[in-house]
Coordinates of C-alpha atoms in Angstrom, one line a residue:
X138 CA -186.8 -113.7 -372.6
X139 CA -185.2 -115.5 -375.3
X140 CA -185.5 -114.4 -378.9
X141 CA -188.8 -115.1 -380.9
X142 CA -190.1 -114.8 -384.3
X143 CA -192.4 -111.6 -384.3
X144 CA -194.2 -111.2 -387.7
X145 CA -193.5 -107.0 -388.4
X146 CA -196.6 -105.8 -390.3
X147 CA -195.7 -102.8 -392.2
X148 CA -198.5 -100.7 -393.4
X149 CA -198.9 -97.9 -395.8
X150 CA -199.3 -95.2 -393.0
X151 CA -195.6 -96.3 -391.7
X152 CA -193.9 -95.9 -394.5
X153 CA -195.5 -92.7 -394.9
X154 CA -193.9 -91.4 -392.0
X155 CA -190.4 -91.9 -393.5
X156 CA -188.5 -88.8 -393.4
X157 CA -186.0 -87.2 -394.5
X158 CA -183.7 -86.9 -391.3
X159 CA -180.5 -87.1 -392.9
X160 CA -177.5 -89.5 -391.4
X161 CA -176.4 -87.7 -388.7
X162 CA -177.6 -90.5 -385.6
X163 CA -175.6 -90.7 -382.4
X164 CA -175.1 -94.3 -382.7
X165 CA -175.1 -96.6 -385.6
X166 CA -177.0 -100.1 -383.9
X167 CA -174.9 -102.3 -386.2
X168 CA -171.8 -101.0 -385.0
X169 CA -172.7 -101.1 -381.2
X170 CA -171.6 -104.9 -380.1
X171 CA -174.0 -104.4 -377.3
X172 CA -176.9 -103.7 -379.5
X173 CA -178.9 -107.3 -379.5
X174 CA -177.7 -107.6 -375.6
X175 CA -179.7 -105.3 -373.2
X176 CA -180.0 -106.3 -369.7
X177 CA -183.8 -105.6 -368.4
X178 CA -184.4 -106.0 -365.0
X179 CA -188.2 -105.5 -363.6
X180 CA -186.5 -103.8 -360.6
X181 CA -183.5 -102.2 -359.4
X182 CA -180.8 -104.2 -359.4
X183 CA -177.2 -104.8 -358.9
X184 CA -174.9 -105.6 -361.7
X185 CA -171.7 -107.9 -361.0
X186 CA -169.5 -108.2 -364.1
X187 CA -166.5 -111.8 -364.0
X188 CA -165.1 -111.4 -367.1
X189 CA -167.7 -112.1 -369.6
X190 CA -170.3 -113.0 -367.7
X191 CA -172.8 -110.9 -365.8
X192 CA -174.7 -111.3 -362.8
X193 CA -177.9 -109.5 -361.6
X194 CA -178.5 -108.9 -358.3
X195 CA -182.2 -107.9 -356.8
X196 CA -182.7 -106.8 -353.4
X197 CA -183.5 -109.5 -352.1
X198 CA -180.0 -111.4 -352.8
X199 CA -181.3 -113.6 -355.6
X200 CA -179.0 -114.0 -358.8
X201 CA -180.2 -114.1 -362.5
X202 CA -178.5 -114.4 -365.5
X203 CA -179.1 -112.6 -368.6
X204 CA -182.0 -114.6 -369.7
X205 CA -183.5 -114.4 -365.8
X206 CA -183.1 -117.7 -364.7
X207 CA -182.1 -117.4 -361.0
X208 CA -179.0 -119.0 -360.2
X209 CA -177.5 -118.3 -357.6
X210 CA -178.0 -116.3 -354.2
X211 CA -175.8 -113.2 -352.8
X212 CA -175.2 -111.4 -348.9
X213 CA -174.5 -108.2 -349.9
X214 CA -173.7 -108.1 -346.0
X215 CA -170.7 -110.3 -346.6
X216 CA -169.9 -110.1 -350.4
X217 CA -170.8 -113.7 -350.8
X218 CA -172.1 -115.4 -354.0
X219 CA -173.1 -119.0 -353.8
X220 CA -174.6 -120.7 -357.0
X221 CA -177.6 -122.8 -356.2
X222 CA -175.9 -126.3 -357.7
X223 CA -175.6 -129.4 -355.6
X224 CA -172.0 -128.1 -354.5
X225 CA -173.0 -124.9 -353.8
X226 CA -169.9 -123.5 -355.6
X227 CA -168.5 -120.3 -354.1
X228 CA -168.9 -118.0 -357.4
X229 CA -167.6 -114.8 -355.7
X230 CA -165.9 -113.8 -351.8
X231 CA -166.1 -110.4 -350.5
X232 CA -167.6 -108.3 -353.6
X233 CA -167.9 -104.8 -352.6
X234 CA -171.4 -103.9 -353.4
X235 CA -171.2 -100.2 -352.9
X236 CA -169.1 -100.3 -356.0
X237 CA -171.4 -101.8 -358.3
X238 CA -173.3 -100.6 -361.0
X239 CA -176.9 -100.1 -360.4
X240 CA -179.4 -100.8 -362.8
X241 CA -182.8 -99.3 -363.5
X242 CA -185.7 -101.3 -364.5
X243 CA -186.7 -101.0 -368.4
X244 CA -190.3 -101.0 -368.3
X245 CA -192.2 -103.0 -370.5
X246 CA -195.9 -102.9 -370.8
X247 CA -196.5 -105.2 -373.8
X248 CA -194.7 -107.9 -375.6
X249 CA -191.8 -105.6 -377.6
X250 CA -187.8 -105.3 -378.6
X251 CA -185.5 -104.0 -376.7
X252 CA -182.6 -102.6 -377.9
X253 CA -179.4 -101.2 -375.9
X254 CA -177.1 -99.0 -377.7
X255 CA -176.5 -95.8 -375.5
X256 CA -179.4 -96.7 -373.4
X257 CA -182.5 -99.3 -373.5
X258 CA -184.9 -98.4 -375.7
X259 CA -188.3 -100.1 -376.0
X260 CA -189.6 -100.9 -379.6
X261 CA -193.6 -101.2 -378.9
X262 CA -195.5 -103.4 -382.3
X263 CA -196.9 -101.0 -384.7
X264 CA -200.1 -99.3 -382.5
X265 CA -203.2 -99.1 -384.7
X266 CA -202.1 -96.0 -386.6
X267 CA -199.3 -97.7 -388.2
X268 CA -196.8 -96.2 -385.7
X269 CA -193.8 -98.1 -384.3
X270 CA -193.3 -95.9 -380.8
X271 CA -190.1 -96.4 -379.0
X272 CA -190.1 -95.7 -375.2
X273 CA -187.0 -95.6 -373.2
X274 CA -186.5 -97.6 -369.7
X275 CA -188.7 -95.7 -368.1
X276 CA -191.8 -95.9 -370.2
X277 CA -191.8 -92.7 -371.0
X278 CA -192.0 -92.0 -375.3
X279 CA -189.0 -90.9 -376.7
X280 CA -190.0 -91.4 -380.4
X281 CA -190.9 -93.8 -382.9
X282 CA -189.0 -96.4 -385.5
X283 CA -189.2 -95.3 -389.3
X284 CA -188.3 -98.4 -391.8
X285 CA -185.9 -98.3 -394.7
X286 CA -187.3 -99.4 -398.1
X287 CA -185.3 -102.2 -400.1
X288 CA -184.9 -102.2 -403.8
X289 CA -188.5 -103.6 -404.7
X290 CA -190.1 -100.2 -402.6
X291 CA -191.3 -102.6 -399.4
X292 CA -190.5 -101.6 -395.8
X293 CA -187.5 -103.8 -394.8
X294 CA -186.9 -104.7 -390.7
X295 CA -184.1 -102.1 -390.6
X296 CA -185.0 -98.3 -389.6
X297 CA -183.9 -95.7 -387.5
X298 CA -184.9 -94.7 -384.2
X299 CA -185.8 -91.0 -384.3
X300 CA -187.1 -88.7 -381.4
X301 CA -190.1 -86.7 -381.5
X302 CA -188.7 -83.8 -383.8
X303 CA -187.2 -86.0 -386.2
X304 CA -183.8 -86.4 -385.1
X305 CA -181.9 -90.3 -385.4
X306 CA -181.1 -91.1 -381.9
X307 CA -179.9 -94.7 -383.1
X308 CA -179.3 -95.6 -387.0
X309 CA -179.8 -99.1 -388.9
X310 CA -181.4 -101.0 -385.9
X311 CA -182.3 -104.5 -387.6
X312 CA -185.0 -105.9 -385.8
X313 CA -184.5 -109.4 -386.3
X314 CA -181.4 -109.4 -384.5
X315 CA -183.3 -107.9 -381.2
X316 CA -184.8 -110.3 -378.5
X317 CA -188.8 -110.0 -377.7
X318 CA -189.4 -109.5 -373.9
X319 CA -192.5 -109.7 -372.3
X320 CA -193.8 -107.1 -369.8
X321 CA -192.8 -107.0 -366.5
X322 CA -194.0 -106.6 -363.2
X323 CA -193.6 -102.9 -361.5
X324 CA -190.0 -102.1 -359.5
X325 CA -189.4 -102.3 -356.0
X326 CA -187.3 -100.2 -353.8
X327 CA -184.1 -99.7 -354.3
X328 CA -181.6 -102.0 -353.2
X329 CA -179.5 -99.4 -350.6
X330 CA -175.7 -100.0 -351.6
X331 CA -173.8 -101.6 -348.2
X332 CA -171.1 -99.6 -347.1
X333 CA -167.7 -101.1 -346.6
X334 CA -168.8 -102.3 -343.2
X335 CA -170.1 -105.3 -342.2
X336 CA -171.5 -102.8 -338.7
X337 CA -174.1 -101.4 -341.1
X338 CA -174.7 -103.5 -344.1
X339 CA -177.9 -101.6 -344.8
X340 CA -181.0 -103.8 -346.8
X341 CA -179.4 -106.6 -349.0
X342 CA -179.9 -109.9 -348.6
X343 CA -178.0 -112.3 -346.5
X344 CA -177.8 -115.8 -347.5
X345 CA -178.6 -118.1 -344.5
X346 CA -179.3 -122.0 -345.0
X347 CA -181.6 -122.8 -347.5
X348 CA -183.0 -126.2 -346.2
X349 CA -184.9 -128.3 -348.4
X350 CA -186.0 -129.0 -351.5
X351 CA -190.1 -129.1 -352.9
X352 CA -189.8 -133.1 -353.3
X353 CA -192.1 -135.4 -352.6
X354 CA -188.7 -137.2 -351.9
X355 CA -187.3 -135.2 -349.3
X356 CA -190.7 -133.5 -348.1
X357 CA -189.0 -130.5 -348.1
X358 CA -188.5 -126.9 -349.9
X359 CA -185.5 -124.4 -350.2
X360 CA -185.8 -120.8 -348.7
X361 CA -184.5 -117.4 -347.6
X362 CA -183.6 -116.6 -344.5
X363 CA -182.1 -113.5 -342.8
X364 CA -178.9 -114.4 -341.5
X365 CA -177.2 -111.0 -341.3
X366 CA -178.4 -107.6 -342.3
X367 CA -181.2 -108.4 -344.7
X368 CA -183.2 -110.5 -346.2
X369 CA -181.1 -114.0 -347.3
X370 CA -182.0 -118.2 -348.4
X371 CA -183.1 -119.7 -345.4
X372 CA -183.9 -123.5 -345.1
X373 CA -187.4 -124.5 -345.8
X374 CA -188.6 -128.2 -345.3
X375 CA -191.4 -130.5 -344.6
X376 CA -193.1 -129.3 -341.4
X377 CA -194.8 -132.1 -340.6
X378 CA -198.9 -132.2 -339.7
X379 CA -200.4 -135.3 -338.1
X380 CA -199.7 -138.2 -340.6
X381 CA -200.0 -141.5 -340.1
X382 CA -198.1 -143.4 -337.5
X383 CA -199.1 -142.4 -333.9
X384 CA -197.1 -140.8 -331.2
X385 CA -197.2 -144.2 -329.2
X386 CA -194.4 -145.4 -331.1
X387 CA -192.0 -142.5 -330.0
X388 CA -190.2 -143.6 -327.2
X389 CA -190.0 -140.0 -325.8
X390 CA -193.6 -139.2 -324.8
X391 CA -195.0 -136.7 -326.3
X392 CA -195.8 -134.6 -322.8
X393 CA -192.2 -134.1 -322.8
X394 CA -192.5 -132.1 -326.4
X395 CA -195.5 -130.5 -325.2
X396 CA -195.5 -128.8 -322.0
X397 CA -193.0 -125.4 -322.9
X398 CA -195.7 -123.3 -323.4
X399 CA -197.6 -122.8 -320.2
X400 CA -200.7 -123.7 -318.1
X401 CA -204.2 -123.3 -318.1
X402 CA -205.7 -124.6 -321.1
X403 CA -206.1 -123.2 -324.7
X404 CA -205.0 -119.5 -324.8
X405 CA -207.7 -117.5 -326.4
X406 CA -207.5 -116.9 -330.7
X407 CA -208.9 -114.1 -331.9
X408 CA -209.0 -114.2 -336.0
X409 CA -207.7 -110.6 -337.2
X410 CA -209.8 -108.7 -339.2
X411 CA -209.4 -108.0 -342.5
X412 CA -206.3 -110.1 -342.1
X413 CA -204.7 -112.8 -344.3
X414 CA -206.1 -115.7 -345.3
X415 CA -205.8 -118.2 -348.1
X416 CA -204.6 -122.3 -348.5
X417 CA -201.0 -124.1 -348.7
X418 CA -198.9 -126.2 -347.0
X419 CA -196.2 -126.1 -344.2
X420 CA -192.7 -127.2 -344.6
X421 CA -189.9 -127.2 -341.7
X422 CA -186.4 -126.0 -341.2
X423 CA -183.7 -125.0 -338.5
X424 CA -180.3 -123.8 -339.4
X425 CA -179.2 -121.9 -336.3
X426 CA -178.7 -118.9 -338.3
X427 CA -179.9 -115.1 -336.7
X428 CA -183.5 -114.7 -338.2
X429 CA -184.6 -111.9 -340.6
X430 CA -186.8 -110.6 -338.0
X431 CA -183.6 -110.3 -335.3
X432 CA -181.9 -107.7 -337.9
X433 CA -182.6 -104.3 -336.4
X434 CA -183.0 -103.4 -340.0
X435 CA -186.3 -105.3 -339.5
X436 CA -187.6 -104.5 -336.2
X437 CA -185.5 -106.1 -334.3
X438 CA -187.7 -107.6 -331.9
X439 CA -187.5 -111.8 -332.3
X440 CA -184.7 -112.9 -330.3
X441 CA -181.4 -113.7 -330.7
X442 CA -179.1 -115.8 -328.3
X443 CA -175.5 -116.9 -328.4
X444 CA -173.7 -119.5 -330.7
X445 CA -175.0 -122.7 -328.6
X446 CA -178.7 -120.8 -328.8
X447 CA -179.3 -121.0 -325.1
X448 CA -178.1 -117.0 -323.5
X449 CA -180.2 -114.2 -325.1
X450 CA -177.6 -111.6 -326.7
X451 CA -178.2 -108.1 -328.2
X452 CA -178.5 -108.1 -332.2
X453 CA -175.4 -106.0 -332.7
X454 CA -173.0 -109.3 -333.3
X455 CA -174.1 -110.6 -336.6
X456 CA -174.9 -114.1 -337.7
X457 CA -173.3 -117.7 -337.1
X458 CA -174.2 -118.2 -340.4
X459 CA -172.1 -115.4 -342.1
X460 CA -168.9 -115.2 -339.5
X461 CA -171.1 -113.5 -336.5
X462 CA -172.0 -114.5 -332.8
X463 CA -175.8 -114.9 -332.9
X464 CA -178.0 -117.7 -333.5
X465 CA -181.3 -118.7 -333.3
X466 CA -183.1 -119.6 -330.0
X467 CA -183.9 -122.7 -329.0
X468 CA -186.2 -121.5 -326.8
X469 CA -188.4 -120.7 -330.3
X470 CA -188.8 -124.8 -330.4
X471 CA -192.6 -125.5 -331.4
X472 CA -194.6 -126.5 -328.3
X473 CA -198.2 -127.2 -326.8
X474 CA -199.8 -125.9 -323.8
X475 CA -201.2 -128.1 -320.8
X476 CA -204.2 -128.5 -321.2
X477 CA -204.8 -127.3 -324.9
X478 CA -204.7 -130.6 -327.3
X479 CA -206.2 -128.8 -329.8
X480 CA -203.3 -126.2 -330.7
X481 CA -199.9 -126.4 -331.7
X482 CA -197.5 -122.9 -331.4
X483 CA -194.6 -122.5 -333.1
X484 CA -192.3 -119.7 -335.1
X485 CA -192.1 -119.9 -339.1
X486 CA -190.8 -118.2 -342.0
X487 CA -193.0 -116.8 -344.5
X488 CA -192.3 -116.0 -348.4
X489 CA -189.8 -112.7 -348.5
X490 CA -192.7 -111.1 -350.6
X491 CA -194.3 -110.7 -346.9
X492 CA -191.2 -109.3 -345.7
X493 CA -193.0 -107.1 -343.6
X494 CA -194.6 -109.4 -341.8
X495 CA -192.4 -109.6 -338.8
X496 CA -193.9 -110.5 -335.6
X497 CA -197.3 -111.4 -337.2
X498 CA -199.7 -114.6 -336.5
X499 CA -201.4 -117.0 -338.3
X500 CA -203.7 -120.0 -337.8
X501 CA -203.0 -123.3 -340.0
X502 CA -205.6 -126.0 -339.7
X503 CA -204.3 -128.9 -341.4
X504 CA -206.5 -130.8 -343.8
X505 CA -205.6 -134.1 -343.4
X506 CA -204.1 -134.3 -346.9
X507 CA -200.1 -134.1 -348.3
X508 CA -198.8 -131.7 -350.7
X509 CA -197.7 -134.1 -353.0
X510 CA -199.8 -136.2 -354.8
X511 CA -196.7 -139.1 -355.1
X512 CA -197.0 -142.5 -353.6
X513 CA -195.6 -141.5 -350.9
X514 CA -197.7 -142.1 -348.2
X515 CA -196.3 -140.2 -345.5
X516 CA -196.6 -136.9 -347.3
X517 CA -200.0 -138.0 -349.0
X518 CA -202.3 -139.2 -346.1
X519 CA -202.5 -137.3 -342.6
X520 CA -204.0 -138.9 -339.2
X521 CA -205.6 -135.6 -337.9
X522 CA -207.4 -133.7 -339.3
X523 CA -208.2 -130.2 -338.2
X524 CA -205.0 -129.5 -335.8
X525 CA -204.6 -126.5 -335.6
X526 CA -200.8 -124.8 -335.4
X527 CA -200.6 -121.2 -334.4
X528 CA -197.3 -120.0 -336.0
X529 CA -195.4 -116.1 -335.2
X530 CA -193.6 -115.1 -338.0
X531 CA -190.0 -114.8 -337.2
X532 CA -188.0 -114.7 -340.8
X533 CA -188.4 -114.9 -344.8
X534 CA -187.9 -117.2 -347.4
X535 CA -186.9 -116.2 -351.0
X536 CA -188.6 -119.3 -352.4
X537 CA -191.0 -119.8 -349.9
X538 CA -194.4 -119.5 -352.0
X539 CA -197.5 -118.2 -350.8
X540 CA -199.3 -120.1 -348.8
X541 CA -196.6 -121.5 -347.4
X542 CA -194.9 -121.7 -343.6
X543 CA -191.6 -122.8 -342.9
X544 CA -192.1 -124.5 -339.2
X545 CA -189.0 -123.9 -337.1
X546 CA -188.7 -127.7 -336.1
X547 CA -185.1 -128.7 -335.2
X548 CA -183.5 -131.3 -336.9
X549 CA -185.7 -130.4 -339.7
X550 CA -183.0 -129.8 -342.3
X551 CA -180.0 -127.0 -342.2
X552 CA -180.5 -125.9 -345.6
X553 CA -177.2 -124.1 -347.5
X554 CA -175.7 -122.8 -344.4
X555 CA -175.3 -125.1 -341.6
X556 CA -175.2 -122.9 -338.6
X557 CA -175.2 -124.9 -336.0
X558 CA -171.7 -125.9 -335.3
X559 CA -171.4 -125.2 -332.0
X560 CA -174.9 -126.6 -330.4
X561 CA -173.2 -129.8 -329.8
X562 CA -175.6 -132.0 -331.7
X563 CA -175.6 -134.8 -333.7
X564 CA -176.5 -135.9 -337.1
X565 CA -178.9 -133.5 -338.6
X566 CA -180.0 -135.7 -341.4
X567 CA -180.5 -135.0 -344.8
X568 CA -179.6 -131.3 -345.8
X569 CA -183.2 -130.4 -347.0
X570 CA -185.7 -132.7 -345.7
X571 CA -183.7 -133.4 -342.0
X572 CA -184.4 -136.1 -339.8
X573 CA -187.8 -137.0 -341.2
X574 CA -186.3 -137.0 -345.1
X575 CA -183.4 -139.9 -343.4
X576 CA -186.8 -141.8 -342.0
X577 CA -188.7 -141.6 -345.2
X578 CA -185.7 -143.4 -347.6
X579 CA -184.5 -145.9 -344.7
X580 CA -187.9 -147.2 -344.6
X581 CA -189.3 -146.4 -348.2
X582 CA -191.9 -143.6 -347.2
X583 CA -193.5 -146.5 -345.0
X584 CA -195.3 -143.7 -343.2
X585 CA -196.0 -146.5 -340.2
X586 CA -192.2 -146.4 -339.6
X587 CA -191.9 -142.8 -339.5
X588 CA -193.2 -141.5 -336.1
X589 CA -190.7 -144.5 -334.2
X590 CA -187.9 -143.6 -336.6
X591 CA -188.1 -140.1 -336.4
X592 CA -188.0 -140.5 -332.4
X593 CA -184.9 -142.7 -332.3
X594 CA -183.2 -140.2 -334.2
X595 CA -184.5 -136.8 -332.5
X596 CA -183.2 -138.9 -328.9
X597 CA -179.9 -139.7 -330.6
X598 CA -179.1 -136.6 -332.3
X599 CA -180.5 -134.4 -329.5
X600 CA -179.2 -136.4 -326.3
X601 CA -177.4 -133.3 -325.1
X602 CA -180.0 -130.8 -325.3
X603 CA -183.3 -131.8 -324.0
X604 CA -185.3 -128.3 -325.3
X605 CA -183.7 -129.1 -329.1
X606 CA -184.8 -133.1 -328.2
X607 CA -188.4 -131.5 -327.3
X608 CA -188.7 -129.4 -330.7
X609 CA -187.7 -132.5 -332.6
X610 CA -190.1 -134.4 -331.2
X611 CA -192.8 -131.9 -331.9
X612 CA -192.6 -133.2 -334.9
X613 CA -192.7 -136.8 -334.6
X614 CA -195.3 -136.9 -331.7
X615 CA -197.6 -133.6 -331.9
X616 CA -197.5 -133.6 -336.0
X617 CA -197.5 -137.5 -336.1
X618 CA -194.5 -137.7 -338.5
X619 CA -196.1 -136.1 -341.4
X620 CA -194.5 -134.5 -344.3
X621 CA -196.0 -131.5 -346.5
X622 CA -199.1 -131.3 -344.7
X623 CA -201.6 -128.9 -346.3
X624 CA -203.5 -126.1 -344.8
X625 CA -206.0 -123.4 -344.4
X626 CA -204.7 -120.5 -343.3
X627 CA -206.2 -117.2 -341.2
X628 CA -204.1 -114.1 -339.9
X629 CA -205.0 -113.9 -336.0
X630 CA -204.2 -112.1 -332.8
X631 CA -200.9 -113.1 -331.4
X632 CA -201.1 -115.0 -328.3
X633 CA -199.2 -114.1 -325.2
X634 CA -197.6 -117.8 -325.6
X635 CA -195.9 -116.6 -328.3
X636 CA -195.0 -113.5 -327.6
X637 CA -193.0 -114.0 -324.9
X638 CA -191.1 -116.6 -326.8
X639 CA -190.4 -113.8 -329.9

């Protein structure tokens, strides 16, 4: 959104329309400080004022400044602002959102001006007739722009805004001094304003632990997650597929990761029709944080359990990860069935643009390639091919792209929020990335070091909670230490293996 040079063909049918409309407009653009300084939002959003700077809010809890560069991330739950620097500096405690102003979207169908005097008004390039139209935030027409003449008799960049009859709703508006925006998407709902209570938040996003970073480095990527009443920045990571070093060279076997889910061989999979489907990559995260899908706000139906993530609890009690009582289940570890070599099952987040996709299923069969195209080894080249993980979608991620899954793997990374305080573990490793990131820079993304690494450390860090020790070791046994792996992807049937886990 940043200012351009826009070429302003005037033709002779323009400065025909020049009227005589007198000087009697409401607002004078030159005398309006605001005039070159709109904000345009694509949706409605929250507007948070600290001194001179302001900070828009969007349902979801992300935070963009004036030029839309997103900057930090808000819990409307909680009042909380964190920017999204290394530090994650604290920009604001316990805003009041139900105070806030809340702004519409300015619609913008076509690369135009925008000018904010007594409201935003869209200045549309001159149509084919020669006429400058001026819509207001809605995209409804309001009027057009009528140019001054200078001294020589040519149409200068200075007119007046008039409305349909005539009439100067704003007076000398200088179009050099206006930005250029280019169109935006449609709105979406609302954002409901939170009352005073942190009992009934209502939508808003709630920031959770965003845990890792789209590196080749850390084979990770940041997220949302819903830690309290809404959507909020969840952890994302590397979930690993099968990569390179085999599950021999983890010291805990890999029966002991595998054998949660049941008896019997391979549950049935049923692909859903006219589900989802598409291509990506999976990345992995746990933060101990109360999903998105927990919130009764969102169904209400994955589990929650107490602070140590063992007792099931009710939803009522909030998140760890914003002051509350509930946490994520350890029983949601990823796991294999007896049996069943082929499948994987595990709980993931998807982007928040799926944010209704609570409780839903998909199939990932791995590819046997890496995200990134680095020489990194471990996140490039992938043992085996065509594993297939079967994932139940249990929470969102703000910048979790489509196509992508955040695998639920502990020790995986804690992202922003580190939740898990009171589980009693060890070292989690490196904040985005986890274990697996600490594997890859000891031994310099040797990926035959990483399946023996990564098992040391899921035994160390884990040693006093074998089901957190089993989920860790998912990922070093089952998924062969990989990072980034990509995937096809199909929407399917959920099985009961799952489902009694959610």
């Amino acid at each position: 959104m940043k200012k351009k040079l826009f070429t302003l063909l005037l033709s002779a049918a323009a400065v025909a329309l020049i009227c005589n409309c007198g000087d009697d407009a409401v607002i004078n653009a030159d005398n309006n400080s605001n005039s070159s300084r709109p904000i345009i939002v694509s949706q409605p959003s929250f507007l948070y004022r600290d001194g001179d700077t302001n900070y828009i809010i969007d349902a979801y809890g992300f935070v963009t400044n004036e030029a839309g560069d997103t900057i930090a991330l808000a819990d409307i739950a909680t009042g909380l602002i964190v920017a999204l620097d290394s530090q994650r500096t604290i920009i604001a405690q316990n805003v009041n959102f139900a105070e806030l102003e809340i702004l519409s979207p300015t619609i913008i169908t076509e690369a135009a001006w925008v000018l904010h005097a007594d409201k935003n008004y869209v200045i549309h390039p001159m149509n084919q007739h020669g006429v400058v139209i001026v819509t207001d935030a809605s995209g409804a027409a309001i009027g057009s722009m009528i140019f001054k003449t200078g001294s020589d008799g040519v149409p200068t960049t200075v007119g007046d805004i008039v409305d349909l009859e005539g009439n100067v709703l704003v007076g000398n508006v200088d179009l050099n001094d206006l930005n250029i925006y280019q169109p935006n998407t449609n709105p979406v709902p609302v954002p409901v304003e939170s009352s005073s209570s942190n009992d009934n938040p209502g939508p808003g996003p709630v920031l959770t632990s965003s845990s890792s970073v789209e590196n080749p480095g850390n084979s990770s990527s940041s997220k949302t997650n819903s830690t309290s009443s809404s959507s909020k920045t969840k952890s994302s990571s590397s979930a690993a597929k099968s990569s390179s070093s085999s599950a021999k060279s983890s010291s805990s076997s890999a029966k002991s990761s595998s054998s949660n889910g049941g008896s019997g061989g391979c549950p049935a999979i049923k692909v859903k029709s006219g589900g989802a489907s598409g291509s990506g990559w999976a990345t992995r995260y746990w933060d101990c944080c109360m999903p998105h899908c927990s919130w009764p706000e969102h169904g209400g139906q994955a589990k929650v359990c107490d602070s140590r993530g063992k007792n099931p609890i009710g939803n009522g009690s909030g998140s760890v990860c914003s002051g509350g009582g509930g946490a994520a289940c350890t029983s949601q570890i990823p796991f294999t069935v007896d049996g069943c070599e082929e499948y994987g099952f595990a709980f993931a987040a998807v982007p928040a643009s799926n944010g209704g996709d609570c409780g839903k299923c998909f199939q990932l069969t791995f590819t046997g390639e890496g995200h990134y195209s680095s020489t990194n080894g471990n996140t490039r080249k992938l043992k085996n091919q065509n594993k297939k993980l079967i994932i139940m979608t249990t929470n969102i991620g703000g910048d979790v792209q489509q196509g992508q899954f955040d695998i639920m793997i502990p020790g995986g990374g804690v992202g922003m929020f580190n939740g898990c305080a009171n589980m009693g573990w060890g070292a989690q490793g490196e904040q985005y990335g986890g274990l697996l990131s600490d594997c890859e820079k000891e031994h310099n993304y040797n990926a035959g070091k990483m399946a023996s690494c990564l098992t040391e450390k899921c035994n160390k860090s884990f040693a006093n909670d074998e089901e957190a020790k089993k989920g860790c070791l998912f990922l070093a046994t089952w998924m062969n230490a990989a990072g980034n792996p990509e995937h096809n992807y199909v929407e399917v049937e959920c099985p009961e293996v799952l489902k009694k886990k959610y």
